[in-house]
Short mmCIF file of C-alpha atoms and ligand atoms in Angstrom, two decimals:
data_model
loop_
_atom_site.label_atom_id
_atom_site.label_comp_id
_atom_site.label_asym_id
_atom_site.label_seq_id
_atom_site.Cartn_x
_atom_site.Cartn_y
_atom_site.Cartn_z
CA MET A 1 4.44 -5.36 32.79
CA ALA A 2 1.70 -5.89 35.29
CA ILE A 3 2.64 -7.89 38.32
CA TYR A 4 -0.36 -8.24 40.53
CA ASN A 5 -0.31 -8.47 44.30
CA LYS A 6 -4.01 -8.42 45.12
CA MET A 7 -6.03 -9.26 48.20
CA SER A 8 -7.91 -12.54 48.02
CA VAL A 9 -10.95 -14.02 49.73
CA GLU A 10 -8.55 -15.47 52.28
CA ASP A 11 -7.62 -11.95 53.39
CA ILE A 12 -11.15 -10.96 54.44
CA ASN A 13 -13.55 -11.93 57.20
CA PRO A 14 -16.79 -12.73 55.36
CA SER A 15 -18.80 -13.48 58.49
CA GLY A 16 -22.18 -11.74 58.47
CA LYS A 17 -21.20 -9.55 55.50
CA ARG A 18 -23.08 -9.05 52.25
CA ILE A 19 -20.61 -10.08 49.57
CA PHE A 20 -21.01 -9.24 45.88
CA VAL A 21 -19.35 -12.03 43.93
CA ARG A 22 -18.80 -11.58 40.18
CA VAL A 23 -18.66 -15.07 38.69
CA ASP A 24 -18.64 -16.42 35.15
CA PHE A 25 -21.84 -18.44 34.74
CA ASN A 26 -21.91 -17.91 30.97
CA VAL A 27 -22.69 -21.59 30.32
CA PRO A 28 -23.70 -23.22 27.03
CA GLN A 29 -27.38 -24.25 26.73
CA ASP A 30 -29.42 -26.22 24.22
CA GLU A 31 -32.67 -25.12 22.54
CA GLN A 32 -34.69 -26.05 25.64
CA LEU A 33 -32.26 -23.92 27.72
CA LYS A 34 -30.86 -27.06 29.37
CA ILE A 35 -27.26 -26.50 30.48
CA THR A 36 -25.05 -28.66 28.26
CA ASP A 37 -21.80 -28.07 30.16
CA ASP A 38 -21.72 -26.94 33.79
CA THR A 39 -17.91 -26.64 34.06
CA ARG A 40 -18.06 -22.92 34.75
CA ILE A 41 -20.53 -23.39 37.61
CA ARG A 42 -18.40 -26.17 39.10
CA GLU A 43 -15.28 -24.06 38.85
CA SER A 44 -16.91 -21.28 40.91
CA LEU A 45 -17.92 -23.66 43.71
CA LYS A 46 -14.67 -23.36 45.65
CA THR A 47 -15.05 -19.62 46.20
CA ILE A 48 -18.81 -19.80 46.86
CA GLN A 49 -18.51 -22.70 49.30
CA TYR A 50 -15.65 -20.94 51.12
CA LEU A 51 -17.72 -17.78 51.60
CA VAL A 52 -20.75 -19.81 52.72
CA ASP A 53 -18.66 -21.78 55.23
CA LYS A 54 -17.26 -18.53 56.63
CA GLY A 55 -20.78 -17.16 57.18
CA GLY A 56 -20.96 -14.66 54.33
CA LYS A 57 -24.18 -13.62 52.60
CA VAL A 58 -23.25 -14.50 49.04
CA ILE A 59 -24.76 -12.39 46.25
CA LEU A 60 -23.70 -13.84 42.90
CA CYS A 61 -23.61 -11.79 39.70
CA SER A 62 -22.96 -12.98 36.14
CA HIS A 63 -23.78 -12.41 32.52
CA LEU A 64 -25.19 -15.06 30.20
CA GLY A 65 -25.05 -14.82 26.42
CA ARG A 66 -25.71 -11.58 24.58
CA PRO A 67 -29.15 -10.22 25.53
CA LYS A 68 -28.07 -6.82 24.14
CA GLY A 69 -29.24 -4.76 27.09
CA LYS A 70 -32.81 -6.09 27.15
CA LYS A 71 -34.68 -8.41 29.50
CA ASN A 72 -35.09 -11.70 27.68
CA GLU A 73 -36.21 -14.95 29.32
CA LYS A 74 -33.97 -16.87 26.92
CA TYR A 75 -30.94 -15.44 28.70
CA SER A 76 -32.28 -15.82 32.25
CA LEU A 77 -29.92 -17.25 34.83
CA LYS A 78 -32.76 -19.31 36.36
CA PRO A 79 -31.45 -22.65 34.99
CA VAL A 80 -28.06 -21.79 36.50
CA ALA A 81 -29.60 -21.15 39.93
CA ALA A 82 -31.22 -24.60 39.79
CA ARG A 83 -27.99 -26.34 38.80
CA LEU A 84 -25.95 -24.38 41.35
CA SER A 85 -28.41 -25.37 44.06
CA GLU A 86 -27.91 -29.07 43.18
CA LEU A 87 -24.14 -28.71 43.26
CA LEU A 88 -24.07 -26.74 46.53
CA LYS A 89 -26.74 -29.00 48.06
CA LYS A 90 -28.54 -25.95 49.41
CA PRO A 91 -31.16 -23.48 48.18
CA VAL A 92 -30.08 -20.69 45.85
CA LEU A 93 -32.38 -17.69 45.86
CA MET A 94 -33.03 -16.54 42.28
CA MET A 95 -33.49 -12.77 42.18
CA PRO A 96 -36.02 -11.14 39.83
CA ASP A 97 -33.43 -8.59 38.64
CA CYS A 98 -29.85 -7.48 39.32
CA ILE A 99 -30.71 -4.03 40.73
CA GLY A 100 -33.75 -2.31 42.24
CA ASP A 101 -35.88 -2.19 45.38
CA ALA A 102 -37.29 -5.71 45.10
CA VAL A 103 -33.76 -7.13 44.97
CA LYS A 104 -32.65 -4.92 47.85
CA ALA A 105 -35.56 -6.13 49.95
CA GLU A 106 -34.64 -9.78 49.29
CA VAL A 107 -31.00 -9.12 50.12
CA ALA A 108 -32.02 -7.48 53.41
CA LYS A 109 -33.66 -10.77 54.44
CA MET A 110 -30.55 -12.87 53.73
CA LYS A 111 -28.87 -14.70 56.63
CA SER A 112 -25.27 -15.75 57.08
CA GLY A 113 -24.44 -18.61 54.69
CA ASP A 114 -27.31 -17.81 52.29
CA VAL A 115 -26.69 -17.75 48.55
CA ALA A 116 -28.56 -15.59 46.05
CA LEU A 117 -28.11 -15.20 42.30
CA LEU A 118 -28.84 -11.89 40.61
CA GLU A 119 -30.53 -11.96 37.21
CA ASN A 120 -28.37 -11.51 34.07
CA VAL A 121 -26.40 -8.28 34.49
CA ARG A 122 -26.33 -7.76 30.70
CA PHE A 123 -30.09 -7.17 30.71
CA TYR A 124 -28.84 -3.59 31.09
CA ASN A 125 -26.69 -1.80 28.51
CA GLU A 126 -25.18 0.07 31.44
CA GLU A 127 -23.23 -3.09 32.34
CA GLU A 128 -21.00 -3.12 29.25
CA GLY A 129 -21.12 0.67 29.14
CA ASN A 130 -19.62 0.71 32.66
CA ASP A 131 -22.21 3.29 33.73
CA PRO A 132 -21.30 4.75 37.15
CA ALA A 133 -24.91 5.09 38.38
CA PHE A 134 -25.61 1.46 37.45
CA ALA A 135 -22.38 0.31 39.10
CA GLN A 136 -23.42 2.16 42.25
CA LYS A 137 -26.79 0.38 42.24
CA LEU A 138 -25.02 -2.97 42.06
CA ALA A 139 -22.66 -1.88 44.84
CA ASP A 140 -25.62 -0.79 47.02
CA LEU A 141 -26.52 -4.47 47.46
CA ALA A 142 -23.32 -5.41 49.26
CA GLU A 143 -20.38 -4.43 51.46
CA VAL A 144 -17.48 -6.43 50.05
CA TYR A 145 -16.56 -7.28 46.43
CA VAL A 146 -15.12 -10.54 45.14
CA ASN A 147 -14.16 -11.08 41.51
CA ASP A 148 -13.83 -14.70 40.38
CA ALA A 149 -14.67 -14.10 36.71
CA PHE A 150 -11.27 -14.06 35.01
CA GLY A 151 -12.87 -14.49 31.57
CA THR A 152 -14.35 -10.98 31.69
CA ALA A 153 -11.49 -9.30 33.60
CA HIS A 154 -10.11 -7.79 30.39
CA ARG A 155 -13.27 -5.68 30.03
CA ALA A 156 -14.03 -2.66 32.20
CA HIS A 157 -17.72 -3.31 32.78
CA ALA A 158 -19.91 -2.11 35.65
CA SER A 159 -19.79 -5.48 37.45
CA THR A 160 -16.06 -6.02 36.87
CA GLU A 161 -14.63 -2.54 37.31
CA GLY A 162 -17.22 0.19 37.97
CA VAL A 163 -18.57 -1.48 41.10
CA THR A 164 -15.11 -1.59 42.72
CA LYS A 165 -15.19 2.18 43.23
CA TYR A 166 -18.00 1.81 45.77
CA LEU A 167 -17.01 -1.32 47.73
CA LYS A 168 -14.05 -2.02 50.02
CA PRO A 169 -12.16 -4.19 49.96
CA CYS A 170 -12.29 -5.69 46.48
CA VAL A 171 -10.65 -9.09 46.42
CA ALA A 172 -9.92 -12.00 44.10
CA GLY A 173 -11.68 -15.37 44.34
CA PHE A 174 -9.81 -18.66 44.15
CA LEU A 175 -10.18 -19.05 40.36
CA MET A 176 -8.92 -15.54 39.78
CA MET A 177 -6.00 -16.13 42.16
CA LYS A 178 -4.99 -19.25 40.25
CA GLU A 179 -4.99 -17.36 36.95
CA ILE A 180 -2.86 -14.58 38.41
CA LYS A 181 -0.48 -17.07 40.01
CA TYR A 182 0.18 -19.07 36.83
CA LEU A 183 -0.09 -16.47 34.07
CA GLY A 184 1.52 -13.76 36.19
CA GLY A 185 4.19 -16.17 37.40
CA ALA A 186 5.09 -17.16 33.84
CA LEU A 187 5.51 -13.54 32.82
CA SER A 188 7.34 -12.22 35.86
CA ASP A 189 9.35 -15.11 37.28
CA PRO A 190 9.27 -18.24 35.07
CA GLN A 191 11.41 -21.30 35.73
CA ARG A 192 13.73 -21.50 32.74
CA PRO A 193 14.02 -22.57 30.03
CA PHE A 194 10.62 -21.08 29.22
CA VAL A 195 9.16 -22.39 25.96
CA ALA A 196 6.06 -20.87 24.34
CA ILE A 197 4.09 -22.65 21.64
CA ILE A 198 1.88 -20.36 19.57
CA GLY A 199 -0.50 -21.66 16.92
CA GLY A 200 -3.97 -20.97 15.62
CA SER A 201 -5.26 -19.93 12.27
CA LYS A 202 -4.12 -16.32 12.00
CA ILE A 203 -1.02 -14.35 12.89
CA SER A 204 -3.09 -11.14 13.12
CA THR A 205 -4.80 -12.23 16.35
CA LYS A 206 -1.50 -13.24 17.97
CA ILE A 207 0.90 -10.43 17.02
CA ASP A 208 0.94 -8.76 20.42
CA VAL A 209 1.33 -11.99 22.33
CA ILE A 210 4.20 -13.11 20.08
CA LYS A 211 5.97 -9.76 20.43
CA HIS A 212 5.60 -9.71 24.19
CA LEU A 213 6.53 -13.35 24.73
CA MET A 214 9.64 -12.89 22.62
CA GLU A 215 10.89 -10.53 25.31
CA ILE A 216 10.33 -13.16 27.99
CA VAL A 217 10.66 -16.71 26.68
CA ASP A 218 13.79 -18.65 25.75
CA ILE A 219 12.28 -20.42 22.73
CA LEU A 220 9.22 -19.61 20.64
CA ILE A 221 7.61 -22.46 18.70
CA ILE A 222 5.18 -21.65 15.90
CA GLY A 223 2.54 -23.98 14.46
CA GLY A 224 -0.89 -23.88 12.87
CA GLY A 225 -2.19 -21.72 10.07
CA MET A 226 -0.04 -18.74 11.00
CA SER A 227 3.15 -20.67 10.11
CA TYR A 228 2.39 -20.22 6.43
CA THR A 229 2.50 -16.44 6.65
CA PHE A 230 5.94 -16.75 8.28
CA LEU A 231 7.11 -19.30 5.69
CA LYS A 232 5.81 -17.27 2.75
CA SER A 233 7.57 -14.19 4.10
CA GLU A 234 10.81 -16.18 3.84
CA GLY A 235 10.05 -17.11 0.25
CA HIS A 236 8.79 -20.67 0.71
CA GLY A 237 5.98 -22.03 -1.46
CA ILE A 238 2.85 -22.62 0.63
CA GLY A 239 0.31 -23.63 -2.05
CA LYS A 240 -3.26 -22.89 -1.00
CA SER A 241 -2.44 -22.77 2.74
CA ILE A 242 -4.11 -20.12 4.85
CA VAL A 243 -2.08 -16.91 4.66
CA GLU A 244 -2.39 -13.24 5.55
CA ASP A 245 -0.66 -11.43 2.73
CA ASP A 246 -0.95 -8.09 4.50
CA LYS A 247 1.08 -9.51 7.40
CA LEU A 248 4.13 -10.70 5.45
CA ASP A 249 6.20 -7.67 6.49
CA LEU A 250 5.19 -8.14 10.07
CA ALA A 251 6.19 -11.82 9.92
CA LYS A 252 9.59 -10.78 8.54
CA GLU A 253 9.93 -8.23 11.33
CA LEU A 254 9.19 -10.88 13.99
CA ILE A 255 11.77 -13.22 12.47
CA LYS A 256 14.27 -10.33 12.53
CA GLN A 257 13.37 -9.60 16.17
CA SER A 258 14.04 -13.24 17.01
CA ILE A 259 17.51 -13.07 15.45
CA GLU A 260 18.35 -9.79 17.16
CA THR A 261 17.16 -10.93 20.58
CA ASP A 262 18.59 -14.42 20.14
CA VAL A 263 15.26 -16.07 20.94
CA PRO A 264 14.84 -18.91 18.44
CA LEU A 265 11.55 -18.75 16.53
CA LEU A 266 10.94 -22.27 15.26
CA LEU A 267 8.84 -22.90 12.18
CA PRO A 268 7.56 -26.25 10.85
CA ILE A 269 10.04 -28.22 8.72
CA ASP A 270 7.37 -30.51 7.24
CA HIS A 271 3.61 -30.47 6.83
CA ILE A 272 0.53 -32.63 6.54
CA VAL A 273 -1.16 -31.24 3.42
CA SER A 274 -4.51 -31.95 1.79
CA ASP A 275 -6.13 -31.11 -1.54
CA ALA A 276 -9.25 -29.71 0.18
CA PHE A 277 -10.26 -28.30 3.57
CA ASP A 278 -12.06 -31.54 4.38
CA ALA A 279 -11.54 -34.60 6.57
CA LYS A 280 -12.05 -36.86 3.52
CA ALA A 281 -9.59 -35.06 1.23
CA ASN A 282 -6.41 -36.65 -0.16
CA VAL A 283 -3.60 -36.25 2.35
CA LYS A 284 0.19 -36.47 2.19
CA THR A 285 3.28 -35.40 4.10
CA VAL A 286 5.71 -32.97 2.47
CA LEU A 287 8.87 -31.14 3.51
CA ARG A 288 9.07 -27.38 4.02
CA GLY A 289 8.95 -25.66 0.66
CA ASP A 290 7.37 -28.65 -1.10
CA ILE A 291 3.70 -27.71 -0.81
CA GLY A 292 2.35 -27.94 -4.36
CA PRO A 293 0.08 -25.23 -5.78
CA GLU A 294 -3.10 -27.31 -5.27
CA TRP A 295 -2.30 -28.35 -1.69
CA GLU A 296 -2.81 -26.70 1.68
CA GLY A 297 -1.03 -27.15 4.99
CA MET A 298 -3.36 -28.65 7.60
CA ASP A 299 -1.01 -29.81 10.38
CA ILE A 300 2.64 -29.92 11.38
CA GLY A 301 4.38 -33.04 10.04
CA PRO A 302 6.16 -35.85 11.94
CA LYS A 303 9.66 -34.37 11.50
CA THR A 304 8.42 -31.08 12.96
CA VAL A 305 6.89 -32.92 15.90
CA GLU A 306 10.23 -34.67 16.44
CA LYS A 307 12.15 -31.43 16.30
CA TYR A 308 9.75 -29.53 18.57
CA THR A 309 9.81 -32.44 21.03
CA THR A 310 13.55 -32.05 21.68
CA PHE A 311 13.05 -28.37 22.52
CA ILE A 312 9.95 -28.95 24.61
CA HIS A 313 11.84 -31.63 26.57
CA THR A 314 14.31 -28.97 27.77
CA ALA A 315 11.59 -26.70 29.20
CA LYS A 316 10.85 -25.97 32.86
CA THR A 317 7.89 -23.73 31.95
CA ILE A 318 5.64 -24.17 28.90
CA PHE A 319 2.90 -21.83 27.71
CA TRP A 320 0.72 -23.01 24.85
CA ASN A 321 -1.85 -21.02 22.91
CA GLY A 322 -3.30 -22.07 19.58
CA PRO A 323 -3.69 -25.53 17.99
CA VAL A 324 -0.87 -26.45 15.58
CA GLY A 325 -3.27 -27.95 13.03
CA VAL A 326 -6.91 -28.22 12.06
CA PHE A 327 -7.46 -30.52 15.04
CA GLU A 328 -11.25 -30.49 14.59
CA MET A 329 -10.72 -32.98 11.74
CA GLU A 330 -9.11 -36.24 12.82
CA PRO A 331 -6.60 -36.56 9.91
CA TYR A 332 -5.08 -33.22 10.97
CA ALA A 333 -5.16 -33.63 14.75
CA LYS A 334 -1.90 -35.55 15.22
CA GLY A 335 0.33 -32.54 15.75
CA THR A 336 -1.96 -30.93 18.29
CA ARG A 337 -2.38 -34.27 20.09
CA ALA A 338 1.42 -34.73 20.19
CA ILE A 339 1.85 -31.27 21.77
CA ALA A 340 -0.93 -31.92 24.29
CA LYS A 341 0.68 -35.24 25.25
CA LEU A 342 4.12 -33.65 25.59
CA LEU A 343 2.69 -31.05 27.96
CA ALA A 344 0.93 -33.73 30.01
CA GLU A 345 4.17 -35.74 30.28
CA ALA A 346 6.16 -32.63 31.15
CA SER A 347 3.68 -31.79 33.92
CA ASP A 348 4.26 -35.25 35.41
CA LYS A 349 7.96 -34.39 35.62
CA GLY A 350 7.29 -31.17 37.53
CA VAL A 351 7.34 -28.75 34.61
CA THR A 352 4.86 -25.85 34.91
CA THR A 353 2.47 -26.16 31.96
CA ILE A 354 -0.10 -23.54 31.03
CA VAL A 355 -2.70 -23.72 28.27
CA GLY A 356 -4.76 -20.69 27.27
CA GLY A 357 -7.20 -19.93 24.44
CA GLY A 358 -10.66 -21.27 23.69
CA ASP A 359 -9.71 -23.73 20.96
CA SER A 360 -6.47 -24.88 22.60
CA VAL A 361 -8.30 -25.62 25.85
CA ALA A 362 -11.02 -27.44 23.89
CA ALA A 363 -8.35 -29.55 22.14
CA VAL A 364 -6.53 -30.50 25.36
CA THR A 365 -9.84 -31.32 27.04
CA GLN A 366 -11.20 -33.41 24.14
CA MET A 367 -7.94 -35.30 23.88
CA GLY A 368 -8.11 -36.19 27.56
CA PHE A 369 -5.00 -34.39 28.83
CA ALA A 370 -6.61 -31.48 30.70
CA SER A 371 -6.30 -32.95 34.19
CA LYS A 372 -2.52 -33.27 33.78
CA ILE A 373 -1.89 -29.63 32.82
CA SER A 374 -0.71 -27.35 35.68
CA HIS A 375 -3.06 -24.58 34.65
CA ILE A 376 -5.86 -24.47 32.09
CA SER A 377 -6.78 -20.82 31.75
CA THR A 378 -10.52 -20.17 31.93
CA GLY A 379 -10.39 -16.97 29.88
CA GLY A 380 -9.96 -16.96 26.10
CA GLY A 381 -9.50 -13.29 25.30
CA ALA A 382 -8.53 -12.47 28.87
CA SER A 383 -5.62 -14.92 29.01
CA LEU A 384 -4.33 -13.70 25.66
CA GLU A 385 -4.44 -10.06 26.81
CA PHE A 386 -2.75 -11.02 30.06
CA MET A 387 0.07 -12.72 28.15
CA GLU A 388 0.34 -9.67 25.88
CA GLY A 389 1.36 -7.80 29.03
CA LYS A 390 -1.78 -5.67 29.05
CA VAL A 391 -3.29 -4.49 32.30
CA LEU A 392 -6.64 -6.23 32.84
CA PRO A 393 -9.02 -3.64 34.34
CA GLY A 394 -10.96 -6.24 36.35
CA ILE A 395 -7.77 -7.30 38.14
CA ALA A 396 -6.18 -3.86 38.38
CA ALA A 397 -9.30 -2.59 40.18
CA LEU A 398 -8.88 -5.07 43.05
CA THR A 399 -7.40 -3.89 46.34
CA ASP A 400 -3.63 -4.23 46.64
CA LYS A 401 -2.31 -6.37 49.47
P1 ADP B 1 -7.22 -20.35 20.44
O1 ADP B 1 -8.73 -20.27 20.51
O2 ADP B 1 -6.70 -21.50 21.25
O3 ADP B 1 -6.55 -19.05 20.79
P2 ADP B 1 -7.18 -19.84 17.62
O4 ADP B 1 -8.59 -19.38 17.70
O5 ADP B 1 -6.14 -18.83 17.39
O6 ADP B 1 -6.81 -20.69 18.93
O7 ADP B 1 -7.03 -20.90 16.46
C1 ADP B 1 -7.76 -22.09 16.42
C2 ADP B 1 -8.09 -22.51 15.02
O8 ADP B 1 -6.94 -22.54 14.20
C3 ADP B 1 -8.69 -23.88 14.98
O9 ADP B 1 -10.05 -23.78 14.63
C4 ADP B 1 -7.87 -24.61 13.93
O10 ADP B 1 -8.65 -25.39 13.04
C5 ADP B 1 -7.21 -23.47 13.19
N1 ADP B 1 -6.00 -23.91 12.48
C6 ADP B 1 -4.91 -24.49 12.99
N2 ADP B 1 -4.05 -24.84 12.03
C7 ADP B 1 -4.60 -24.46 10.85
C8 ADP B 1 -4.22 -24.57 9.48
N3 ADP B 1 -3.06 -25.13 9.14
N4 ADP B 1 -5.07 -24.07 8.54
C9 ADP B 1 -6.23 -23.51 8.90
N5 ADP B 1 -6.66 -23.40 10.16
C10 ADP B 1 -5.86 -23.85 11.14
MG1 MG B 2 -10.13 -19.41 19.12
#
């Protein structure tokens, strides 16, 4: 298991230095390219402001969307530079490119405390291809490397991994440090009991995280669409519920692992079912095993919520990934809301609560509990891979303390 002890921005002296900062400015935009949610820019401010205050020359690098290795105005970071400038209350120099002589010339003119933003690094295929020559060109712009883009740390790209071979030291920004502290802390030294709640539509995307967490947690709670694969593997009727028939053996194996390792794997004991995958469908509550052939499980039922609550109440650390129902439709959001509320209440009592995964984070945010949670992970795929115990190349490449 990877336990990271990496240098951070607080371990360097940024004064007068050119600092290459990999951030995640991959923000959503509307048709007119107006930024519809600037959360990611705001989240990067702490690291940027810190480096500015310490007199660094801050050279920001990010990707935006999927320009597929070609220059495309649609994926320009210009709107981000404008928004960042408003938030920082100072000019942000938008570069014409991310490499090349023109960029180098602009960088040479930068003064301490200046901020520049390189153009979309994915305008070059060499970025995702982790091309060494391209990485060296990026590195040529700066002296020190900071990575604050946890969401891309699970990919060895030129700006997340390649570039680190040519710059020293390579350190973590504040966002990255927070991810390592909470996710790493949960895996290596959690306060116990440690309860994990895993949901989402499919078991296939969560196999590795379930297997790994079963070696670490004290209780594993299962919800969402994947429960039906587990329940079917035990012979229960699941009607038309979402199921992965090719994963029934695997589900059995995981249940066996839970018995052998004495880590309870809890499955729903009742369900909210509907007669169509629709918010306006007929809905009823049934006990485990009582899902009729024309019905599908859409959410965990009230008895399940009650049961899970008693276990969650014992926890000192809680990790949650994956909604326990089709929370996007209000009639099936109760279970997910109950879990979100339980985590918020637990946080108030000093329990460490961590939520990871795109949809889970969206649910907690929409339902208004995000500010209560100890740590909302900013990386979807990255947080899952971290919790699977995989080494994230973007973190591994940073300089050890
Ligand atoms: P995350 O992004 O947090 O890792 P996933 O992508 O694994 O979560 O799963 C989220 C999706 O799972 C949601 O879109 C939700 O509607 C779906 N889901 C949850 N429960 C069910 C269910 N019973 N049937 C079908 N889909 C479900
Ligand atoms: Mg998802």
